Coordinates of N, CA and C and ligand atoms in Angstrom, one line a residue:
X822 N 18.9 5.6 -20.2 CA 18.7 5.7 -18.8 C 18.4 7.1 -18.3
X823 N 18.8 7.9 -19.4 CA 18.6 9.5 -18.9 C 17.1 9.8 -19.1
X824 N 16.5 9.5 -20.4 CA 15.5 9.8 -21.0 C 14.7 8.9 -21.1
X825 N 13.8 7.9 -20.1 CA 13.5 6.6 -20.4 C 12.4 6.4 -21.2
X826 N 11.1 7.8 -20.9 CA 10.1 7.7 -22.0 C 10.9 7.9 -23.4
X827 N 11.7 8.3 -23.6 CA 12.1 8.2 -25.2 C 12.2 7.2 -25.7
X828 N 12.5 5.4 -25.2 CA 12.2 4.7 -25.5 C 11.0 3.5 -25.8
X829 N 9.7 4.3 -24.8 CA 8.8 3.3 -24.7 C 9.2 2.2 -24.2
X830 N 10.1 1.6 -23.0 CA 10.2 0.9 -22.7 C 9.8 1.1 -21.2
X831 N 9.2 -0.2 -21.0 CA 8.3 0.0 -19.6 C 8.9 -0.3 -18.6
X832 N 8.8 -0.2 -17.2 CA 9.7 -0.1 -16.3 C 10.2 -1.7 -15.8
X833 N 9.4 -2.6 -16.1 CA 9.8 -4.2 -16.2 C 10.7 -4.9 -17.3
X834 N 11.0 -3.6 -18.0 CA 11.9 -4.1 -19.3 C 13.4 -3.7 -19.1
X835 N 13.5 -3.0 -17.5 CA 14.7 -2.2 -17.8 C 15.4 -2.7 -16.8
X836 N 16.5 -3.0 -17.0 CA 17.9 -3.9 -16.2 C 18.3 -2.8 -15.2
X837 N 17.8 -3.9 -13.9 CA 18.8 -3.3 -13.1 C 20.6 -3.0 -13.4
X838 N 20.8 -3.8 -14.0 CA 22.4 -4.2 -14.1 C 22.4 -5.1 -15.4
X839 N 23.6 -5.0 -16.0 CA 23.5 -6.1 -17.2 C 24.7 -6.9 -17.2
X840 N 24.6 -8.0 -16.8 CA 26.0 -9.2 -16.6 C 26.1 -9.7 -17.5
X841 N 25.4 -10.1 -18.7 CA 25.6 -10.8 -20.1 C 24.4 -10.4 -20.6
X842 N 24.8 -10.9 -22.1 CA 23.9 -10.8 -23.4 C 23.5 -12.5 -23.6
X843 N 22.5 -12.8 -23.5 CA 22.0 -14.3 -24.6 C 20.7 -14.4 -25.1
X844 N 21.1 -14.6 -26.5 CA 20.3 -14.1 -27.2 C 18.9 -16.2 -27.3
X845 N 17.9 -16.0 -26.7 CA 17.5 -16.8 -26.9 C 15.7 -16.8 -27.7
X846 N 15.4 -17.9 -28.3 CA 14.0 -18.4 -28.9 C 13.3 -17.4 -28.7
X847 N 12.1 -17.3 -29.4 CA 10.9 -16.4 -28.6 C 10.6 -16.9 -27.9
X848 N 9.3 -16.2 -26.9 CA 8.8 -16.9 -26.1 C 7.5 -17.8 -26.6
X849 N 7.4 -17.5 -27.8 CA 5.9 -18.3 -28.1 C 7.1 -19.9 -28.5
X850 N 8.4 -19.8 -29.1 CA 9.2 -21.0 -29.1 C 9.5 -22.4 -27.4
X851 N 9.6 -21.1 -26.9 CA 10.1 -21.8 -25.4 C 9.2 -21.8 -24.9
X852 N 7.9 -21.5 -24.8 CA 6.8 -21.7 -23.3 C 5.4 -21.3 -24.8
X853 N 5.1 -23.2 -25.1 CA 3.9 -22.9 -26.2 C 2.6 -22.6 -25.2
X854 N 2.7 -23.4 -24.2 CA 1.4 -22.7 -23.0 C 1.0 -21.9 -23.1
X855 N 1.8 -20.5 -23.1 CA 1.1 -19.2 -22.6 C 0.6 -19.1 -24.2
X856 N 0.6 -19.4 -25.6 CA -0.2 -18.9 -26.7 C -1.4 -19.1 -26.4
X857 N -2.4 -17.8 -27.3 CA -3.5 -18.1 -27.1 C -3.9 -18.7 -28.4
X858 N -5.4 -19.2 -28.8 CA -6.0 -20.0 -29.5 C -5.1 -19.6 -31.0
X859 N -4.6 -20.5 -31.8 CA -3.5 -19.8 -33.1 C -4.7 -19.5 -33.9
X860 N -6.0 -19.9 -33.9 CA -7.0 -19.3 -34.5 C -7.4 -18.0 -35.1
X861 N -7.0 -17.3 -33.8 CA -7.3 -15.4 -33.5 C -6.4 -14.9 -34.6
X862 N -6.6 -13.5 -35.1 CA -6.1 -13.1 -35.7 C -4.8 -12.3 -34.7
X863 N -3.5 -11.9 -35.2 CA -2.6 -11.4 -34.9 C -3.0 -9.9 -34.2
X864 N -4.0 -9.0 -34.7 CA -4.4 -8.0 -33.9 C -6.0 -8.1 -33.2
X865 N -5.9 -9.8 -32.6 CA -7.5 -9.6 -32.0 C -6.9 -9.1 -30.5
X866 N -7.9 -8.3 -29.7 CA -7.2 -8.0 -28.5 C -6.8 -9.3 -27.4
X867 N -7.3 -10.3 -27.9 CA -6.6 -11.4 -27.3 C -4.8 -11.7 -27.0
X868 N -4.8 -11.6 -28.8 CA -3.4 -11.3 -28.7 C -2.2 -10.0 -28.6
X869 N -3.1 -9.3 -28.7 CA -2.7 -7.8 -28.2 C -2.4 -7.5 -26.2
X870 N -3.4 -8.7 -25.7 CA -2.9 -8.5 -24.3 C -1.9 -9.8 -23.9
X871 N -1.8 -10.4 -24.8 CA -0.5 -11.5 -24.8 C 0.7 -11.5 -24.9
X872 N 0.9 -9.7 -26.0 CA 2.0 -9.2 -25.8 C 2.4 -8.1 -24.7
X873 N 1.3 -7.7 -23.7 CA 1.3 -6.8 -22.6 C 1.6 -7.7 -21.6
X874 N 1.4 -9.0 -21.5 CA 1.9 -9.8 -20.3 C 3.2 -10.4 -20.5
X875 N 4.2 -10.2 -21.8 CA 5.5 -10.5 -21.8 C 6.0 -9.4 -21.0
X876 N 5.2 -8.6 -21.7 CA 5.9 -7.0 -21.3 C 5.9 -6.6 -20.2
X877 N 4.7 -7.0 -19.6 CA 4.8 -6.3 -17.8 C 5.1 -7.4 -17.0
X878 N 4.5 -8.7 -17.5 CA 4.2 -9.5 -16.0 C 5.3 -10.7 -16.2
X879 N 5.5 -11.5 -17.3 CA 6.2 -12.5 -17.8 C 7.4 -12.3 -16.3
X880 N 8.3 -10.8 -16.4 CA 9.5 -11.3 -15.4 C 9.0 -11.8 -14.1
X881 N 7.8 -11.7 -14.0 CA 7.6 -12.3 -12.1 C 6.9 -13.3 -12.3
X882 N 5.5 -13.9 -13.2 CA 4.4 -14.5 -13.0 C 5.0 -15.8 -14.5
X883 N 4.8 -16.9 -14.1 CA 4.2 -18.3 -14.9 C 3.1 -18.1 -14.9
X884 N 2.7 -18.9 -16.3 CA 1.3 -19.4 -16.9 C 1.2 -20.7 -17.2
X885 N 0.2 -21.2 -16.5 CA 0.6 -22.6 -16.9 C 1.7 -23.4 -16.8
X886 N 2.6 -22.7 -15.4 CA 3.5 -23.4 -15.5 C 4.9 -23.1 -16.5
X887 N 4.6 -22.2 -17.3 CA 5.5 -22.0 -18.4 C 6.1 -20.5 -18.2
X888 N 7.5 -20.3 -18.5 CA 8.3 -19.5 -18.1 C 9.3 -19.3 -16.9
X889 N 10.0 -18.3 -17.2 CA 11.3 -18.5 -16.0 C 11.2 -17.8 -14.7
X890 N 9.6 -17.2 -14.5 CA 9.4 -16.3 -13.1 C 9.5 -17.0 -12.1
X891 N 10.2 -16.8 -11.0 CA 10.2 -17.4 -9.7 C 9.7 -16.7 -8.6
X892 N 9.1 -14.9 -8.8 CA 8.7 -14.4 -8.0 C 7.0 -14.6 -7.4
X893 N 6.3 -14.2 -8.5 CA 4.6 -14.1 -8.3 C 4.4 -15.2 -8.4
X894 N 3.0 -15.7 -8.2 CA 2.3 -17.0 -8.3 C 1.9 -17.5 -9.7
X895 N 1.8 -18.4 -10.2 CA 1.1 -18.9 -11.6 C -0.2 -18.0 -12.2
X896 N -0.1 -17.5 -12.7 CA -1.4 -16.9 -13.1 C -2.4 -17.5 -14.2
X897 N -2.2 -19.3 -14.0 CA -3.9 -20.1 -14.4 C -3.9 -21.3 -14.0
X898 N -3.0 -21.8 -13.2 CA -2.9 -22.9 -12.5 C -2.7 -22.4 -10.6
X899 N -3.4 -23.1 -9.9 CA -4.3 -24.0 -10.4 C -5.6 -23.0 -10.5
X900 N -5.8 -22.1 -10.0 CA -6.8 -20.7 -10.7 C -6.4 -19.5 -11.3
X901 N -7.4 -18.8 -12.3 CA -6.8 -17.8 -12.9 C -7.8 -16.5 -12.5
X902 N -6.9 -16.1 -12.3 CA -7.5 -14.5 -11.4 C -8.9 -13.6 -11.8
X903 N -9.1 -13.8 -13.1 CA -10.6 -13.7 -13.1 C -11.5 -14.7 -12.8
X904 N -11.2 -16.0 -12.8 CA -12.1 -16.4 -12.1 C -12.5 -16.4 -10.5
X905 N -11.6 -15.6 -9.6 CA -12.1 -15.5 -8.1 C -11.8 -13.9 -8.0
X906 N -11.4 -13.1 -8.9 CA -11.4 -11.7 -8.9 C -13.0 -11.0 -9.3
X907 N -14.0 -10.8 -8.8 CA -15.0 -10.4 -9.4 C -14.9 -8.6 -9.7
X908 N -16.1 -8.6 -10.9 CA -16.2 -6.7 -11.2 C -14.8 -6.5 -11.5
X909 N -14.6 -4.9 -11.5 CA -13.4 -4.3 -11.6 C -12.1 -4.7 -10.9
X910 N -12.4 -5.6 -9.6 CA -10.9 -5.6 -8.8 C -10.2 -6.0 -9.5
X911 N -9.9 -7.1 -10.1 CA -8.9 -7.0 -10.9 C -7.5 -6.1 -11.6
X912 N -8.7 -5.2 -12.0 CA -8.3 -4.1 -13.1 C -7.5 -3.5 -11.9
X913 N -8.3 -2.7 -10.4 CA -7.7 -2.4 -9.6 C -6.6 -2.8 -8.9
X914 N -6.7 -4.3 -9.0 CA -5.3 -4.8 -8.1 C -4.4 -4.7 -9.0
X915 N -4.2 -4.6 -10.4 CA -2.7 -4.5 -11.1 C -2.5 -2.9 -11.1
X916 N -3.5 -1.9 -10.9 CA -3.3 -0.8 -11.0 C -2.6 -0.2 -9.7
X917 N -3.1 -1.0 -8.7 CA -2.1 -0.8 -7.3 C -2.9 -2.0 -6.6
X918 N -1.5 -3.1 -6.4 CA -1.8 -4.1 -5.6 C -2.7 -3.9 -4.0
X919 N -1.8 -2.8 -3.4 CA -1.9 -2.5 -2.2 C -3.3 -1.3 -1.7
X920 N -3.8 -1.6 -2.5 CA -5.0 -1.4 -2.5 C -6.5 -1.9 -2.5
X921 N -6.1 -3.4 -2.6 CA -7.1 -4.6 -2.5 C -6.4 -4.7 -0.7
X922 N -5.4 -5.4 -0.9 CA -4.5 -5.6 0.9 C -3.4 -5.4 1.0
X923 N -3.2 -5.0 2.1 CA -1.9 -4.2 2.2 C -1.3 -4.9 3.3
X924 N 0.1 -5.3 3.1 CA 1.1 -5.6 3.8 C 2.3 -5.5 3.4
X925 N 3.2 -5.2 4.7 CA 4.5 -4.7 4.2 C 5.4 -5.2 3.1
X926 N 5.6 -6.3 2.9 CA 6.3 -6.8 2.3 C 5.9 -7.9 1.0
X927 N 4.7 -7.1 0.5 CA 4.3 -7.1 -0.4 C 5.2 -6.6 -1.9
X928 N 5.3 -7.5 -2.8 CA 6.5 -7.5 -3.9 C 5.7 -6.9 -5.4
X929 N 4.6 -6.7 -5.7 CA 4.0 -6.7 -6.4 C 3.8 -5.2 -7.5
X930 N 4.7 -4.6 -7.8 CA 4.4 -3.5 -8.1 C 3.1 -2.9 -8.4
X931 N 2.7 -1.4 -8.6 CA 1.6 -1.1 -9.2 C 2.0 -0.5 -10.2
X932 N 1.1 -0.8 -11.3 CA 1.2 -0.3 -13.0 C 0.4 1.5 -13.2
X933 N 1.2 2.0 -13.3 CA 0.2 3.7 -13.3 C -0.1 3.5 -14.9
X934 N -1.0 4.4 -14.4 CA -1.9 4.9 -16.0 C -1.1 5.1 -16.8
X935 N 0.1 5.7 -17.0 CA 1.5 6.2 -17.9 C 1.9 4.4 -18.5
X936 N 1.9 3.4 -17.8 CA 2.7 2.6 -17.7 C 1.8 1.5 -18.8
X937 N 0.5 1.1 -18.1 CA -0.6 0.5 -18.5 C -1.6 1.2 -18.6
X938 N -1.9 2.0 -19.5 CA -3.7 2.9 -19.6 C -4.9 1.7 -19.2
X939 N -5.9 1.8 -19.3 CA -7.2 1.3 -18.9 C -7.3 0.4 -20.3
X940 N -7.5 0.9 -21.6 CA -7.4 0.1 -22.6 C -6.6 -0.8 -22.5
X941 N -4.9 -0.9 -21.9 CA -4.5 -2.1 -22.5 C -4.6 -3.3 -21.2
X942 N -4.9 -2.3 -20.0 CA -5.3 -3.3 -19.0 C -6.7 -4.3 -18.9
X943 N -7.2 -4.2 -20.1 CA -8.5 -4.4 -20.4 C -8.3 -5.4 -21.3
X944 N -7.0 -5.8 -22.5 CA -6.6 -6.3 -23.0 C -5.8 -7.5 -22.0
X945 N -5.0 -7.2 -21.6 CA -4.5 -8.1 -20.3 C -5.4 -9.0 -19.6
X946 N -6.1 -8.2 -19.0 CA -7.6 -8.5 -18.2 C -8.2 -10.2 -19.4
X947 N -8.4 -9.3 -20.8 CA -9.3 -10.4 -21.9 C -8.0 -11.7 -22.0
X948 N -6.7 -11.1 -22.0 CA -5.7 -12.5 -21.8 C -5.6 -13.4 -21.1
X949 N -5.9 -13.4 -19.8 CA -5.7 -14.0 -18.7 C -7.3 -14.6 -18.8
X950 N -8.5 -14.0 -19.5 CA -9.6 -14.7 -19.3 C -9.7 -16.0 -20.1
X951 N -8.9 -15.5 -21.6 CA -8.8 -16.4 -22.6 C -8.5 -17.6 -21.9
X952 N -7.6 -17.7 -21.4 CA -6.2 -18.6 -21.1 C -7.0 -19.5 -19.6
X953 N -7.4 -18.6 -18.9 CA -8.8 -19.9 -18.2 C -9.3 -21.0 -18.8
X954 N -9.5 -20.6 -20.3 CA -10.1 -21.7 -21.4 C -9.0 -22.5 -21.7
X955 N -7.7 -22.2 -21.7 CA -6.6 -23.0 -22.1 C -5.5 -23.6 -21.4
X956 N -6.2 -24.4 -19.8 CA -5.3 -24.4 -18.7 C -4.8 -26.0 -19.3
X957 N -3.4 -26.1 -18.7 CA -2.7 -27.5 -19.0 C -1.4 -27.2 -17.9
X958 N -1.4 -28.3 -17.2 CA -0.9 -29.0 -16.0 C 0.5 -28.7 -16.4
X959 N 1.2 -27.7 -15.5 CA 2.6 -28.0 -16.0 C 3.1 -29.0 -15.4
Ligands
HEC225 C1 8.2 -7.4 -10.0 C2 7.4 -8.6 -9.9 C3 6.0 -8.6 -10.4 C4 5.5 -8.1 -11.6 C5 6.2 -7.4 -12.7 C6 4.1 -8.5 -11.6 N1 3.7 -9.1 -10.5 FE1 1.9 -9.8 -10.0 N2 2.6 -10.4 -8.2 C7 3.9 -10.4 -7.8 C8 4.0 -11.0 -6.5 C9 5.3 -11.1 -5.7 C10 2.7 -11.3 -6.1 C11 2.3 -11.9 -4.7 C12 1.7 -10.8 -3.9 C13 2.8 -9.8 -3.5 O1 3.8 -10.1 -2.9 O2 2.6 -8.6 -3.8 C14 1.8 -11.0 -7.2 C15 0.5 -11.2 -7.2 C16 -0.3 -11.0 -8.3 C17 -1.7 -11.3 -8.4 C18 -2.6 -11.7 -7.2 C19 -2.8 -13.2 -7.1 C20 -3.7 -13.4 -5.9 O3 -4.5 -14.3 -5.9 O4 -3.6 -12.6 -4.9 C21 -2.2 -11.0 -9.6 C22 -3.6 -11.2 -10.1 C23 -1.0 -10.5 -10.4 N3 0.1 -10.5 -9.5 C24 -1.1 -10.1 -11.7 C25 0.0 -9.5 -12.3 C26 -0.2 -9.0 -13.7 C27 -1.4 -9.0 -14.5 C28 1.1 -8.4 -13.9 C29 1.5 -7.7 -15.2 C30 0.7 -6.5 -15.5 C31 1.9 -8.6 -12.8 N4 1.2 -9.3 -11.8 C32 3.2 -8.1 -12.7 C33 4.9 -9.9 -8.5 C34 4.9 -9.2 -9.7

């Protein structure tokens, strides 16, 4: 807590408070949805931004229906944000939501360059495109 970049842990990994330990499945065990094609190799950037959406977005956002977020909206049911995000916005809205639209009470954090660089937001970006191709009704 003192030193938080000494961890490399990103600011959606870090507990407000900690009320218990349970140790459960992965997530590729508990929510097969969000995998992408098991074809890809382990370091195609497919799966490289599949591990950047555990890591930033998983605590707020479902795919498919799958996972335990109750905050943000589904990110491929019933659309997935690149398909009605055109050009860069995208890239922009996770970089600071409130800068597409702004309203008060807007929940959505913004990811700084420290947090998500342009490379791995580009990887993210290619996950969420993938996964357009692999929608299923939760
Ligand atoms: C702390 C919770 C939280 C995290 C973490 C989070 N989001 Fe969100 N997101 C939201 C909420 C809530 C909204 C709805 C708009 C709002 O209130 O800001 C939203 C909206 C969105 C939208 C807009 C959908 C639309 O049609 O307007 C996209 C796209 C999105 N999030 C992508 C992401 C991605 C990608 C990540 C990971 C890098 C992420 N979010 C991380 C809470 C979060």
């Amino acid at each position: 807590w003192t030193n938080p970049q000494a961890g490399h842990i990103s600011p959606e990994q870090w507990p407000f408070q900690i009320a218990g330990i349970k140790q459960l499945q992965t997530v590729a065990e508990r929510f097969p949805a969000l995998l992408p094609d098991p074809k890809l190799s382990a370091d195609d950037p497919v799966n490289r931004g599949f591990a950047l959406f555990q890591k930033n977005c998983m605590a707020c956002h479902r795919l498919n229906g799958a996972g335990d977020a109750q905050v943000g909206p589904d990110l491929n049911i019933p659309y997935n944000p690149p398909e009605y995000f055109s050009g860069d916005f995208l890239k922009r809205y996770i970089r600071d939501p409130q800068s597409l639209r702004r309203w008060p009470q807007a929940k959505m954090p913004a990811f700084a360059a420290g947090v998500l660089p342009d490379s791995e937001s580009t990887w993210l970006v290619g996950y969420l495109k993938h996964m357009a191709g692999r929608k299923q009704q939760p």
